[in-house]
Tab-separated table of C-alpha atoms in Angstrom:
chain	number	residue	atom	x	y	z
A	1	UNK	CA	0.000	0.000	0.000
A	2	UNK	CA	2.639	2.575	1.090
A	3	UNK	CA	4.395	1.936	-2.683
A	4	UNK	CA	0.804	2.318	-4.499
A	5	UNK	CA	0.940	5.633	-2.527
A	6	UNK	CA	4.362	6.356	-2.799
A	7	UNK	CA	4.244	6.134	-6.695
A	8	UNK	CA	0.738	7.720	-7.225
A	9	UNK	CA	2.622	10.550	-5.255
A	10	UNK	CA	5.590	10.622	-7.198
A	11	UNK	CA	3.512	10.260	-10.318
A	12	UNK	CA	1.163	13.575	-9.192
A	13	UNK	CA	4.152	15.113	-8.636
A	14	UNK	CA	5.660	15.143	-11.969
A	15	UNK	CA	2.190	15.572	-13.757
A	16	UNK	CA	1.083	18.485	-11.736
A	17	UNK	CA	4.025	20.650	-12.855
A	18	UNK	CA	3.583	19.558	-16.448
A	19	UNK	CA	0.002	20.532	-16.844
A	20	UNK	CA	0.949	24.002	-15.336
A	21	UNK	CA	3.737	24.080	-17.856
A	22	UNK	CA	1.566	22.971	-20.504
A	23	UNK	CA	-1.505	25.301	-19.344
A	24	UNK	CA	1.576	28.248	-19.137
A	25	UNK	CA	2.796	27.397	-23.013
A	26	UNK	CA	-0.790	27.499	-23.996
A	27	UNK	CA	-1.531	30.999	-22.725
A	28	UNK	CA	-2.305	33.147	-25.867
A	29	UNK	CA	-1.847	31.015	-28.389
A	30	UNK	CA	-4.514	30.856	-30.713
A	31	UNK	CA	-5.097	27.413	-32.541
A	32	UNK	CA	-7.872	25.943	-34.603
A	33	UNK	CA	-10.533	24.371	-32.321
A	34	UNK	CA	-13.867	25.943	-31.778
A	35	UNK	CA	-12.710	28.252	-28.720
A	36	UNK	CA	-10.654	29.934	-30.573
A	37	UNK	CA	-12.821	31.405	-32.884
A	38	UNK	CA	-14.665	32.833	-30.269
A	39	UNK	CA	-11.525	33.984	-28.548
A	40	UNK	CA	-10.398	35.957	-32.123
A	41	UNK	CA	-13.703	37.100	-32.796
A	42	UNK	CA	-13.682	38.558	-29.053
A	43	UNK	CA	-9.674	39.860	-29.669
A	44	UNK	CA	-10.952	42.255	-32.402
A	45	UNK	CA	-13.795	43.146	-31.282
A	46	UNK	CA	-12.492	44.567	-27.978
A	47	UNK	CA	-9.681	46.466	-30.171
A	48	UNK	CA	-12.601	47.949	-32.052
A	49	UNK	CA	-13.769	49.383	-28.626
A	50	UNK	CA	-9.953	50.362	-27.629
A	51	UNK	CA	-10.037	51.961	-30.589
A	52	UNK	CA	-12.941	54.567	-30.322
A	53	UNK	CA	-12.058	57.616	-28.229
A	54	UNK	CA	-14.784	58.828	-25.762
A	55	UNK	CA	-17.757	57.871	-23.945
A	56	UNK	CA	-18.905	54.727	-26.304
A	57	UNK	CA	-22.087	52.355	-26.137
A	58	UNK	CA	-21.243	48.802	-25.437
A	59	UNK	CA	-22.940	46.135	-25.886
A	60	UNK	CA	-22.153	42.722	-24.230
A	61	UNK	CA	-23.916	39.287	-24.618
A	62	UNK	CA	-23.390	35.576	-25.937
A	63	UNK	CA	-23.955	34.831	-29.690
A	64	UNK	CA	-27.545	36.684	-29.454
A	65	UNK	CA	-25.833	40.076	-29.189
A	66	UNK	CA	-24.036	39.144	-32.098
A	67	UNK	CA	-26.145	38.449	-34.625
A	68	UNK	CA	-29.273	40.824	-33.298
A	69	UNK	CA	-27.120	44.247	-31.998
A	70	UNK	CA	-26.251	46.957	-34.811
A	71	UNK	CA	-23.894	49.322	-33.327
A	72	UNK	CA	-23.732	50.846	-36.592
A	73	UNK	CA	-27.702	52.054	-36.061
A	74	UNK	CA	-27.274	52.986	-32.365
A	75	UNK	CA	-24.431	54.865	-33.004
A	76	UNK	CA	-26.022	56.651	-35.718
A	77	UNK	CA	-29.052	56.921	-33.386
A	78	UNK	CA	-27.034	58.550	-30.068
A	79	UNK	CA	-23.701	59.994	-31.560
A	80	UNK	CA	-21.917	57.646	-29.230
A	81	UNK	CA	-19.408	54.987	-30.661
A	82	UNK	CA	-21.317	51.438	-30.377
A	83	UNK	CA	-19.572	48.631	-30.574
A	84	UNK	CA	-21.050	45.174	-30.668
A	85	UNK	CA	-18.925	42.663	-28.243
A	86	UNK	CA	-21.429	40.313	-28.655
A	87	UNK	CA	-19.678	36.403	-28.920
A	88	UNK	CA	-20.738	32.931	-27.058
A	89	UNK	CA	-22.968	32.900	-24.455
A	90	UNK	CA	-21.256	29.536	-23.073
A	91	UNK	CA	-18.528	31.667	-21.966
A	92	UNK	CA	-20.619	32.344	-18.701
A	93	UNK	CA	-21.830	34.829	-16.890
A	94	UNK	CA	-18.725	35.531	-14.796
A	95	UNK	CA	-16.312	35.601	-17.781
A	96	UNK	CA	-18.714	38.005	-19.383
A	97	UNK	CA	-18.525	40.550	-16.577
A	98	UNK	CA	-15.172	40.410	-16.338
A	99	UNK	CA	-14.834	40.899	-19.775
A	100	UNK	CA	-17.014	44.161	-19.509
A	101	UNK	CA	-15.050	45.376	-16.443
A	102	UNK	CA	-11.726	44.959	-18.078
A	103	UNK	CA	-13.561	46.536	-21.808
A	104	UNK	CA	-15.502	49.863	-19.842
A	105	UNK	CA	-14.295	53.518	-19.143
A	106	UNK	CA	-15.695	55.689	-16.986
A	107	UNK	CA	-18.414	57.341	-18.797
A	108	UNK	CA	-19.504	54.242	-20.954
A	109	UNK	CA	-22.807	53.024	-21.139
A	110	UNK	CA	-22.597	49.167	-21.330
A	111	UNK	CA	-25.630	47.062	-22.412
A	112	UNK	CA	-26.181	43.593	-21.866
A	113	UNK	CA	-29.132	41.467	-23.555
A	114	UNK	CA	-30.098	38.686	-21.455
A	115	UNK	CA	-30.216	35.857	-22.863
A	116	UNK	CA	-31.008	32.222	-21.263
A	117	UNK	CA	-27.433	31.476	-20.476
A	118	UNK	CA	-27.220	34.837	-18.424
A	119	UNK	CA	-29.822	34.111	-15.363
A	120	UNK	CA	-27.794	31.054	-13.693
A	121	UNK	CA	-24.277	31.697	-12.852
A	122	UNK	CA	-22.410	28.087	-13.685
A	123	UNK	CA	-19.165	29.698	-12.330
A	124	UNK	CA	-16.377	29.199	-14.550
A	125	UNK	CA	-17.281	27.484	-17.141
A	126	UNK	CA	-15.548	24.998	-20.284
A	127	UNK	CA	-15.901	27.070	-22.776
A	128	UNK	CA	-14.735	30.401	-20.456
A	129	UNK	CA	-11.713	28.975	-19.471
A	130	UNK	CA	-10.645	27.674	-23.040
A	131	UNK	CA	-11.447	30.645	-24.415
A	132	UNK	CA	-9.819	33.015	-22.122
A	133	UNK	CA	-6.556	30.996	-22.275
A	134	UNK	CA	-6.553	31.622	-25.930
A	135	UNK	CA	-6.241	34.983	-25.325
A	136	UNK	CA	-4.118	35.086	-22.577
A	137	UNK	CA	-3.940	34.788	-19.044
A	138	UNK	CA	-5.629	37.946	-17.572
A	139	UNK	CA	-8.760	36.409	-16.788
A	140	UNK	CA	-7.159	33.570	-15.297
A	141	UNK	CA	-5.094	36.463	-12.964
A	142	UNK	CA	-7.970	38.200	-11.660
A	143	UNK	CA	-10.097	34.969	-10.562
A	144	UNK	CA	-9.970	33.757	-6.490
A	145	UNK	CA	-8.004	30.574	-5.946
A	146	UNK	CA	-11.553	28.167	-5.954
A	147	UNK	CA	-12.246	29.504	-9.539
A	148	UNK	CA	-8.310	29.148	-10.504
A	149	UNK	CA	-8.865	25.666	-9.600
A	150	UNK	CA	-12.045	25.049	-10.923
A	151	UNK	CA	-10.466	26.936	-13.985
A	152	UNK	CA	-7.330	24.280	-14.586
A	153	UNK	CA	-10.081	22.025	-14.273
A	154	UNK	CA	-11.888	22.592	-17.498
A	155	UNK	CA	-8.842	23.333	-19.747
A	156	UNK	CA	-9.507	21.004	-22.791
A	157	UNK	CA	-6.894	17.577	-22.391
A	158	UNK	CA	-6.775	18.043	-26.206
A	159	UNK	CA	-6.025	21.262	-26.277
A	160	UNK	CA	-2.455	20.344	-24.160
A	161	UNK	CA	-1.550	18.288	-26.646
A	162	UNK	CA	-1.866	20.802	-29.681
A	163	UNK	CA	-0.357	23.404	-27.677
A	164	UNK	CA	2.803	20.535	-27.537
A	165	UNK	CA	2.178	20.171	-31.276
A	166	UNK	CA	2.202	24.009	-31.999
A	167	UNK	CA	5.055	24.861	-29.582
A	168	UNK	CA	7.489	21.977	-31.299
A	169	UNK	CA	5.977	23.031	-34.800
A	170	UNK	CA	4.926	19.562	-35.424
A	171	UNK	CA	1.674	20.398	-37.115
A	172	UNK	CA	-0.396	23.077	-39.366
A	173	UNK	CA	-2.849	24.322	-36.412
A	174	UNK	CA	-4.469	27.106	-38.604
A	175	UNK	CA	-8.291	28.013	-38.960
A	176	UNK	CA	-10.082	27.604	-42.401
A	177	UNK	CA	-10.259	30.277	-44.100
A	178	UNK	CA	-13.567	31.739	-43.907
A	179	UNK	CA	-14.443	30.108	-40.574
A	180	UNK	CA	-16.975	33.387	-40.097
A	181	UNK	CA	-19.027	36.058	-41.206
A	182	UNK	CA	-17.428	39.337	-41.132
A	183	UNK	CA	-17.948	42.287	-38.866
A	184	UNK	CA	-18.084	45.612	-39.532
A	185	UNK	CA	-15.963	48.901	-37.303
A	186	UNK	CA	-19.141	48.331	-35.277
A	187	UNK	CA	-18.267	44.388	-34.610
A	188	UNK	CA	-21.968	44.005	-36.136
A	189	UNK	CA	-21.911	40.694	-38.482
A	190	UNK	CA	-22.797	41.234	-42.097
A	191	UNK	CA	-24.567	37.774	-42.175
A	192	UNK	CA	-25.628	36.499	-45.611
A	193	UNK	CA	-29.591	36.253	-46.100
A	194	UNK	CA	-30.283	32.465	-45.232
A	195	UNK	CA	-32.302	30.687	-47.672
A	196	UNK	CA	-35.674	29.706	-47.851
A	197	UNK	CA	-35.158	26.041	-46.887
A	198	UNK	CA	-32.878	26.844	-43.622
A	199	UNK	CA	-35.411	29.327	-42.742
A	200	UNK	CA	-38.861	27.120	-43.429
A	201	UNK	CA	-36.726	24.225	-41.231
A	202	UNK	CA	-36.196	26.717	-38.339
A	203	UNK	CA	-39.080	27.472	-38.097
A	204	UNK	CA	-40.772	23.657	-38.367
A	205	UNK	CA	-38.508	23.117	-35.668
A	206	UNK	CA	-38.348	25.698	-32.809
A	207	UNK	CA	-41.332	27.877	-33.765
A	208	UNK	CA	-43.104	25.645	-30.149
A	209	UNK	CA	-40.573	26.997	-27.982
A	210	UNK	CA	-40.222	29.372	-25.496
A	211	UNK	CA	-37.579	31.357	-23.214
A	212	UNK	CA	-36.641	28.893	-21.240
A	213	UNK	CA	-35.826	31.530	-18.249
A	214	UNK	CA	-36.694	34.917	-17.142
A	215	UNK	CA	-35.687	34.896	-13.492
A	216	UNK	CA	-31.816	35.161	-12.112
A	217	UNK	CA	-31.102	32.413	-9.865
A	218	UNK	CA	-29.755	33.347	-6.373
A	219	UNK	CA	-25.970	33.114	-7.668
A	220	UNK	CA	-26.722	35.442	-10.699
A	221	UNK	CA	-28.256	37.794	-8.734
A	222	UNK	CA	-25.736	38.012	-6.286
A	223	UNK	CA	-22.738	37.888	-9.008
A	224	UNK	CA	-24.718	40.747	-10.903
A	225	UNK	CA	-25.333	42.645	-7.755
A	226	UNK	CA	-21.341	42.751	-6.899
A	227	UNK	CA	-20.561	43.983	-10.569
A	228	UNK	CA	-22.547	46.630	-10.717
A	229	UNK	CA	-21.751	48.133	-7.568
A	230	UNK	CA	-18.238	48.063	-8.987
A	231	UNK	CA	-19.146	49.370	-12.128
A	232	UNK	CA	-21.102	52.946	-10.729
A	233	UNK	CA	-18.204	53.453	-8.362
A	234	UNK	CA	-15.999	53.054	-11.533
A	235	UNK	CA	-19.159	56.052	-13.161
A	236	UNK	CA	-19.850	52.851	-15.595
A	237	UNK	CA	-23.472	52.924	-16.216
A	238	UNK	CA	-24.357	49.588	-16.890
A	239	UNK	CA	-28.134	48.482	-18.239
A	240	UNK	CA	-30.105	44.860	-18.913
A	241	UNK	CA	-32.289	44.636	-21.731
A	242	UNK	CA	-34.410	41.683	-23.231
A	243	UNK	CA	-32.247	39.473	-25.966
A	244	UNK	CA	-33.837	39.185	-29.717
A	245	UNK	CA	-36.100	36.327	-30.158
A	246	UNK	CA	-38.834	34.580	-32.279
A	247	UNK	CA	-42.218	36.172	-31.461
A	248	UNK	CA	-43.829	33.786	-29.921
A	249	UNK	CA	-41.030	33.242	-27.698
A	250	UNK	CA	-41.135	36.045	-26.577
A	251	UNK	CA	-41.406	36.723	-22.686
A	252	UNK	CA	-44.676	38.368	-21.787
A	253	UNK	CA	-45.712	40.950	-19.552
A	254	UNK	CA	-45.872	39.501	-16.463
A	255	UNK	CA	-42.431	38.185	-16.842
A	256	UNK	CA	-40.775	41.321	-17.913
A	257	UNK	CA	-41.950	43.420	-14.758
A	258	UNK	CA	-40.716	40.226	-12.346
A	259	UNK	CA	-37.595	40.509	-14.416
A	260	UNK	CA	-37.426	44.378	-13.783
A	261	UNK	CA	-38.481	44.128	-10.200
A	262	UNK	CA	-35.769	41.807	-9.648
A	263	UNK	CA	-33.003	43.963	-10.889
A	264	UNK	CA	-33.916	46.826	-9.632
A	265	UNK	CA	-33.961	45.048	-6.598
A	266	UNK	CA	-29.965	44.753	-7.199
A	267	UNK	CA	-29.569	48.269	-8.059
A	268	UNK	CA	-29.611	47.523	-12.057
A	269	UNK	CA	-31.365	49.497	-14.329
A	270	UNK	CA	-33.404	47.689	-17.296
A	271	UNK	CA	-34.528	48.623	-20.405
A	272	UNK	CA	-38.265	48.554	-21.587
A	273	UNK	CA	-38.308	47.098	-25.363
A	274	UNK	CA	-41.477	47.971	-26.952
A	275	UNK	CA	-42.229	44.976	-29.039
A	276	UNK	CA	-40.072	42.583	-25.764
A	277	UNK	CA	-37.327	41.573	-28.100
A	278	UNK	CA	-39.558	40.379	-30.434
A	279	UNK	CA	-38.434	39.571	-34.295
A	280	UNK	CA	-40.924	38.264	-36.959
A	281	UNK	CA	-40.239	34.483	-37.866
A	282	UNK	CA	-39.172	35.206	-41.325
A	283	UNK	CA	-36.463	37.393	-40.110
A	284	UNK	CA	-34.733	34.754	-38.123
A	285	UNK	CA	-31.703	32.913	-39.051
A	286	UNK	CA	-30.819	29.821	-36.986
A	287	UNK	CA	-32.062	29.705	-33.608
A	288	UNK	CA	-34.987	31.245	-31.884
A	289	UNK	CA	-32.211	33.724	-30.518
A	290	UNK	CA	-30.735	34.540	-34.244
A	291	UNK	CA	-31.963	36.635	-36.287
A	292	UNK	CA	-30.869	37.951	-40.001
A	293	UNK	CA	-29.841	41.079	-40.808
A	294	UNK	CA	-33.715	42.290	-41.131
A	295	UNK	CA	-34.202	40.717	-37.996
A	296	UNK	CA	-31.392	42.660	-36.443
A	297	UNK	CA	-32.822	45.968	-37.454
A	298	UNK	CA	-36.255	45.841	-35.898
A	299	UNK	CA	-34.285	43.859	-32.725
A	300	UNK	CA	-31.700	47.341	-32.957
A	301	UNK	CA	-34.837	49.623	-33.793
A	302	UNK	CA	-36.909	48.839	-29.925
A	303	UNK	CA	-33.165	49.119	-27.990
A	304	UNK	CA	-33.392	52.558	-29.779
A	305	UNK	CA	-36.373	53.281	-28.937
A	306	UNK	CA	-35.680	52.457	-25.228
A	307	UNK	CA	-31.993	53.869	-25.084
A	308	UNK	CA	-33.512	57.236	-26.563
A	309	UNK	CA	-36.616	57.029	-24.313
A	310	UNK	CA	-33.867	56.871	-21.380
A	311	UNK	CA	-31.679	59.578	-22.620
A	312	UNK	CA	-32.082	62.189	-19.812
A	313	UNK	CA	-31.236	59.026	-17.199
A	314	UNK	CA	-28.437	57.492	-19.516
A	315	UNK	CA	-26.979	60.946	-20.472
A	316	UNK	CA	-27.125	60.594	-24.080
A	317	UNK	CA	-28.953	63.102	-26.919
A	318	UNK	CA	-30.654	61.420	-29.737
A	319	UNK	CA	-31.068	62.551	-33.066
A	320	UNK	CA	-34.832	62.540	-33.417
A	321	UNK	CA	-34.722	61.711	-36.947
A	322	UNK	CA	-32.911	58.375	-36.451
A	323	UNK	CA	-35.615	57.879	-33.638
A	324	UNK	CA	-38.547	58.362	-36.177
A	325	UNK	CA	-36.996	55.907	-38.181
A	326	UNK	CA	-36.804	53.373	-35.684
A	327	UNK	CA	-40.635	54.210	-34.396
A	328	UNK	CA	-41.809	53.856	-38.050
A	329	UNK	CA	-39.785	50.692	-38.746
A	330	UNK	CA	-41.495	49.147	-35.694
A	331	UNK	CA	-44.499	50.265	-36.583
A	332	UNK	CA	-44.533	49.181	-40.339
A	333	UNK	CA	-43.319	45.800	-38.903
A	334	UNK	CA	-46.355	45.605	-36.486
A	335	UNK	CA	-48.782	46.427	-39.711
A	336	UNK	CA	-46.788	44.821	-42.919
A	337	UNK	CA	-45.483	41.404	-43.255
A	338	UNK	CA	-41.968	40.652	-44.189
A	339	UNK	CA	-42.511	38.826	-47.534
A	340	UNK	CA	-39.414	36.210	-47.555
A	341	UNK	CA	-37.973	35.852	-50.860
A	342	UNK	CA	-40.820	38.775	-52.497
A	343	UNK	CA	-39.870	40.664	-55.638
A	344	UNK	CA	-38.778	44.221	-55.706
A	345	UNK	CA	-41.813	45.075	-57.127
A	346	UNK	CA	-43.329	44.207	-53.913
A	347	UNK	CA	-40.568	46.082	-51.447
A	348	UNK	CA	-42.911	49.224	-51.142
A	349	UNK	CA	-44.876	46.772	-48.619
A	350	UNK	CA	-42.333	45.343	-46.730
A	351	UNK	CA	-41.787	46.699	-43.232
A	352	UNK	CA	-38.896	48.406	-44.500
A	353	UNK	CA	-40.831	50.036	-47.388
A	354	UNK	CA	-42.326	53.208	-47.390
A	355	UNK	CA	-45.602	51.578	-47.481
A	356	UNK	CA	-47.241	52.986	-50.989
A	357	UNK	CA	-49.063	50.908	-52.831
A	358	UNK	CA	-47.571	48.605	-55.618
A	359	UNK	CA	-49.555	48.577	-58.779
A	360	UNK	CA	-49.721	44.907	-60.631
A	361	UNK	CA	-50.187	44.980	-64.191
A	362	UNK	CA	-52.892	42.685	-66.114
A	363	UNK	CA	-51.681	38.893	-65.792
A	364	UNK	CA	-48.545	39.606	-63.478
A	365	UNK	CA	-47.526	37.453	-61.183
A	366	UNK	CA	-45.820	37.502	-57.633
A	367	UNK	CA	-44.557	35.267	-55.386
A	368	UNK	CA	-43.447	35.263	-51.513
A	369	UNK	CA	-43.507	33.579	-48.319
A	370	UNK	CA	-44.540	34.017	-44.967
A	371	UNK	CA	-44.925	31.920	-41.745
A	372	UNK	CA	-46.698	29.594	-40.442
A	373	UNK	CA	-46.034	28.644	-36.528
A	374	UNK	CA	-46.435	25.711	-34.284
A	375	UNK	CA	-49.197	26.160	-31.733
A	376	UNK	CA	-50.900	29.514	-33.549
A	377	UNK	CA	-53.382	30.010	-35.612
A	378	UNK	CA	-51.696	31.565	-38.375
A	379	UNK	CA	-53.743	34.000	-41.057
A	380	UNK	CA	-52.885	36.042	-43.951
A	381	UNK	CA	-54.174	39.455	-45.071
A	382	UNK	CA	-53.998	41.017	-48.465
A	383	UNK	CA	-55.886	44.592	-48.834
A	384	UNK	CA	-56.014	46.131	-52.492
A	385	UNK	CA	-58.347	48.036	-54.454
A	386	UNK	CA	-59.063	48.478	-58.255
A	387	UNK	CA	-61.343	46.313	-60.349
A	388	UNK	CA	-61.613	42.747	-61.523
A	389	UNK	CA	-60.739	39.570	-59.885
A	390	UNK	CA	-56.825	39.057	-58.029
A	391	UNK	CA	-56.442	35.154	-57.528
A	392	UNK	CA	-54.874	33.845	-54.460
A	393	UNK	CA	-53.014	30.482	-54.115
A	394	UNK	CA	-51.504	29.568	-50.485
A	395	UNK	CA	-49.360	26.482	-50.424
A	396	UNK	CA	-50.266	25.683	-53.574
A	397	UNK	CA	-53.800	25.849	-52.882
A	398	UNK	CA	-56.926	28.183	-55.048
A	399	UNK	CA	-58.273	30.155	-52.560
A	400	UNK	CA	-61.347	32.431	-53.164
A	401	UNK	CA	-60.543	35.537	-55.412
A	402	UNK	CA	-60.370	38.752	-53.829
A	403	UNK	CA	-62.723	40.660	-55.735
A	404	UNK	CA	-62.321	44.288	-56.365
A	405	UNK	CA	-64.612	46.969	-56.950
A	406	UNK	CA	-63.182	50.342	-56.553
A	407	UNK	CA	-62.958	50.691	-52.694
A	408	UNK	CA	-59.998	48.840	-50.651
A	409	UNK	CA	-61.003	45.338	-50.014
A	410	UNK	CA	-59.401	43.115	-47.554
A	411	UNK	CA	-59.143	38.940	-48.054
A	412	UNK	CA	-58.301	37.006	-45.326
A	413	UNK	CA	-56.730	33.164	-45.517
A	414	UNK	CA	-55.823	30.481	-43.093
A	415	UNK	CA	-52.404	29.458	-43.588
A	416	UNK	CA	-51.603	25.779	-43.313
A	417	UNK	CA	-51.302	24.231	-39.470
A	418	UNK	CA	-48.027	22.947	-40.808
A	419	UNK	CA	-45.149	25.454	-39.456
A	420	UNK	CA	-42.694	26.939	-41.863
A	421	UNK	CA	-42.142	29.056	-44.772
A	422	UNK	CA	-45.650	28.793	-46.919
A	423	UNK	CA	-45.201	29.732	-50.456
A	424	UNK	CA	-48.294	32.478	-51.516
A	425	UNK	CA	-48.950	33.296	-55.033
A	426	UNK	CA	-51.182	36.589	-56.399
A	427	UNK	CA	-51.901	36.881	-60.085
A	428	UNK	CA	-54.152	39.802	-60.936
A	429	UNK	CA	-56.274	38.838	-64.220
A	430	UNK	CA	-55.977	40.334	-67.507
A	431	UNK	CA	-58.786	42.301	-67.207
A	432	UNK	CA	-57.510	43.875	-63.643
A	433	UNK	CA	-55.932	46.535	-62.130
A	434	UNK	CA	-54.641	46.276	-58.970
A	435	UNK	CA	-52.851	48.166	-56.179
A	436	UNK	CA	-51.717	46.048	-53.384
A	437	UNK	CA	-51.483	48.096	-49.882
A	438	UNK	CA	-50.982	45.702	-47.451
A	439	UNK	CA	-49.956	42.496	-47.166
A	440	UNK	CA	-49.770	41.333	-43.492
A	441	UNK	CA	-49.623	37.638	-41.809
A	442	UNK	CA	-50.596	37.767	-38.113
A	443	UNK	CA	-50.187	34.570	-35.579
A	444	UNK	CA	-52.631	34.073	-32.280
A	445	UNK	CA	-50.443	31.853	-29.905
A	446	UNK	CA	-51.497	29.874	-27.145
A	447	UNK	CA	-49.150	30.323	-24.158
């Protein structure tokens, strides 16, 4: 027994000092797993925040912040620099607020969406610690010896041996190229628009779900309530917002004001979205939390809308203009459909449109789709006027004509119970003329 001990002993002894080598030698080196994309994409965004001189906007959150924040619209909106920092949200909650302590200068106004990874605080976390050790070993510094531990703890096995690999220059350890979208001086991602079929599968597939949590657990709470005591004695203000999501997803009322109640019982401030984060189903990208660039814009247009409605509390001055645009954008969106995949011809009508009404020759054509959800009742609404017959096909289906007589006259179909993208078809006769103004699909969901 005393030689089983003796050489487990002897063995600890020689491995312990190894790892910490090992874990040492991999400090800041960036190699090709999945951490380090987050920890590059991380790198330049928070040199695009060094980088802007004065009081800035910034806004901090997981992958949600990144595809649904457009500094480029709130900067245009306040004057302030507004930089998206936006990454992973499985960095953790404690990695991201030391990320915004270490980011912030007195005077800066830092945002932070909270999304479902945000109201539980795991501690430090797998992805955290890989991540953070990618780009050095600051984080690591600054954490109490339990979370040092726990830290070591999580450092990927594999990740030891590439960082022998790299270090001997045994291997090519490079990232693909084009491993992301790219970002913009606002670290906003210029995401491609995802087709039809990605979109129509989303949909089918989380369109039933919900926010899984709108409550901070005891350990958030008290985390959060630490940092932001240390962020107003640092003049940081420092404000919670809803994330972006699929609208019927969204949290409701209720929820919010708990939420709000509960932060304010930590001395946070939280911002009121008008629409509660909510994006229109076509707009989304890849998760309920992910929204295209569209998406992004109405998502951007309600934190505008709330930053500006803030601005004697937050210290900011808002050009009303840019404010306008935002209230009409949300307003459009609440009235108009986005038609996925729609001609130009029809872009008058979409939210972003100015809303006049499209003329369709005799015999034309168009073609679009809109959404159908899981658990709603799902209906589409087409208002034109003119004379003659307009024909009406939804998933491939004749529906009644809508028949025009002069005055505006609205028809009203059921879209399928199946959820996803359904293809809609108008084809005014030969005999008709037609102006189209509106085209809007609206979803009752049960909760």
């Amino acid at each position: 027994m005393r030689r089983y001990v003796l050489v487990v002993a002897v063995l600890a002894a020689i491995a312990v000092p190894v790892f910490l080598g090992l874990v040492a030698l991999g400090s800041g080196l960036v190699l090709n797993m999945a951490y380090d994309k987050v920890a590059i994409r991380l790198a330049d965004k928070m040199d695009l925040a060094d980088g802007r001189q004065g009081r800035r906007i910034l806004a901090f959150g997981g992958s949600n912040t990144f595809f649904d924040f457009r500094g480029v619209d709130v900067e245009a909106a306040t004057g302030l620099p507004s930089i998206n920092l936006g990454t992973h949200s499985g960095n953790g909650l404690k990695f991201l607020l030391w990320q915004a302590e270490a980011t912030a200068r007195p005077g800066d106004i830092v945002l932070l969406p909270l999304e479902d990874g945000y109201y539980t605080e795991p501690g430090i976390t797998y992805y955290g610690a890989n991540v953070s050790l990618a780009m050095g070993a600051d984080f690591f510094r600054d954490l109490p010896l339990a979370d040092k531990v726990t830290y070591l703890r999580n450092i990927h096995v594999g990740r030891l041996f590439k960082v022998v690999g790299a270090r001997l220059d045994l291997g090519d350890y490079e990232l693909e190229p084009d491993w992301t979208f790219p970002i913009n001086a606002n670290g906003d991602m210029e995401a491609p628009k995802p087709p039809a079929e990605q979109v129509s599968a989303l949909i089918a597939d989380v369109s039933g779900q919900r926010s899984s949590r709108v409550s901070l657990t005891p350990e958030a709470a008290a985390t959060i309530q630490e940092f932001v005591a240390r962020m107003k004695a640092k003049d940081i203000k420092f404000v919670f917002s809803l994330p972006g999501i699929m609208e019927n997803a969204a949290p409701d009322a209720g929820q919010v004001e708990d939420l709000r109640a509960q932060l304010a019982a930590l001395g946070a401030d939280f911002l009121d979205l008008p629409e509660r984060g909510s994006i229109p189903a076509e707009m989304m990208f890849d998760t309920i939390y992910h929204a295209s660039t569209e998406g992004a814009e109405v998502y951007t247009a309600q934190l505008i809308q709330a930053l500006c409605g803030s601005a004697e509390r937050l210290d900011i001055s808002c050009d009303e203009a840019r404010v306008r645009a935002a209230r009409d954008l949300l307003k459009a969106r609440a009235e108009r459909a986005y038609l996925f995949d729609a001609s130009d011809t029809l872009a008058p009508l979409q939210p972003s449109g100015a809303g006049s009404p499209v003329i369709l020759g005799p015999g034309q054509t168009e073609r679009f789709l809109v959404a159908s959800l899981r658990g709603c009742r799902s209906r589409l609404e087409i208002v034109a006027e003119g004379d003659g017959p307009l024909s009406v096909r939804v998933a491939g289906k004749a529906m009644d004509d809508l028949i025009l007589s002069g005055e505006p006259t609205t028809g009203t179909y059921m879209l399928p119970d199946r959820a996803g993208l359904v293809p809609v078809e108008i084809l005014a006769s030969k005999v008709s003329r037609v102006r189209l103004t509106r085209i809007d699909r609206t979803s009752r969901c049960r909760r």
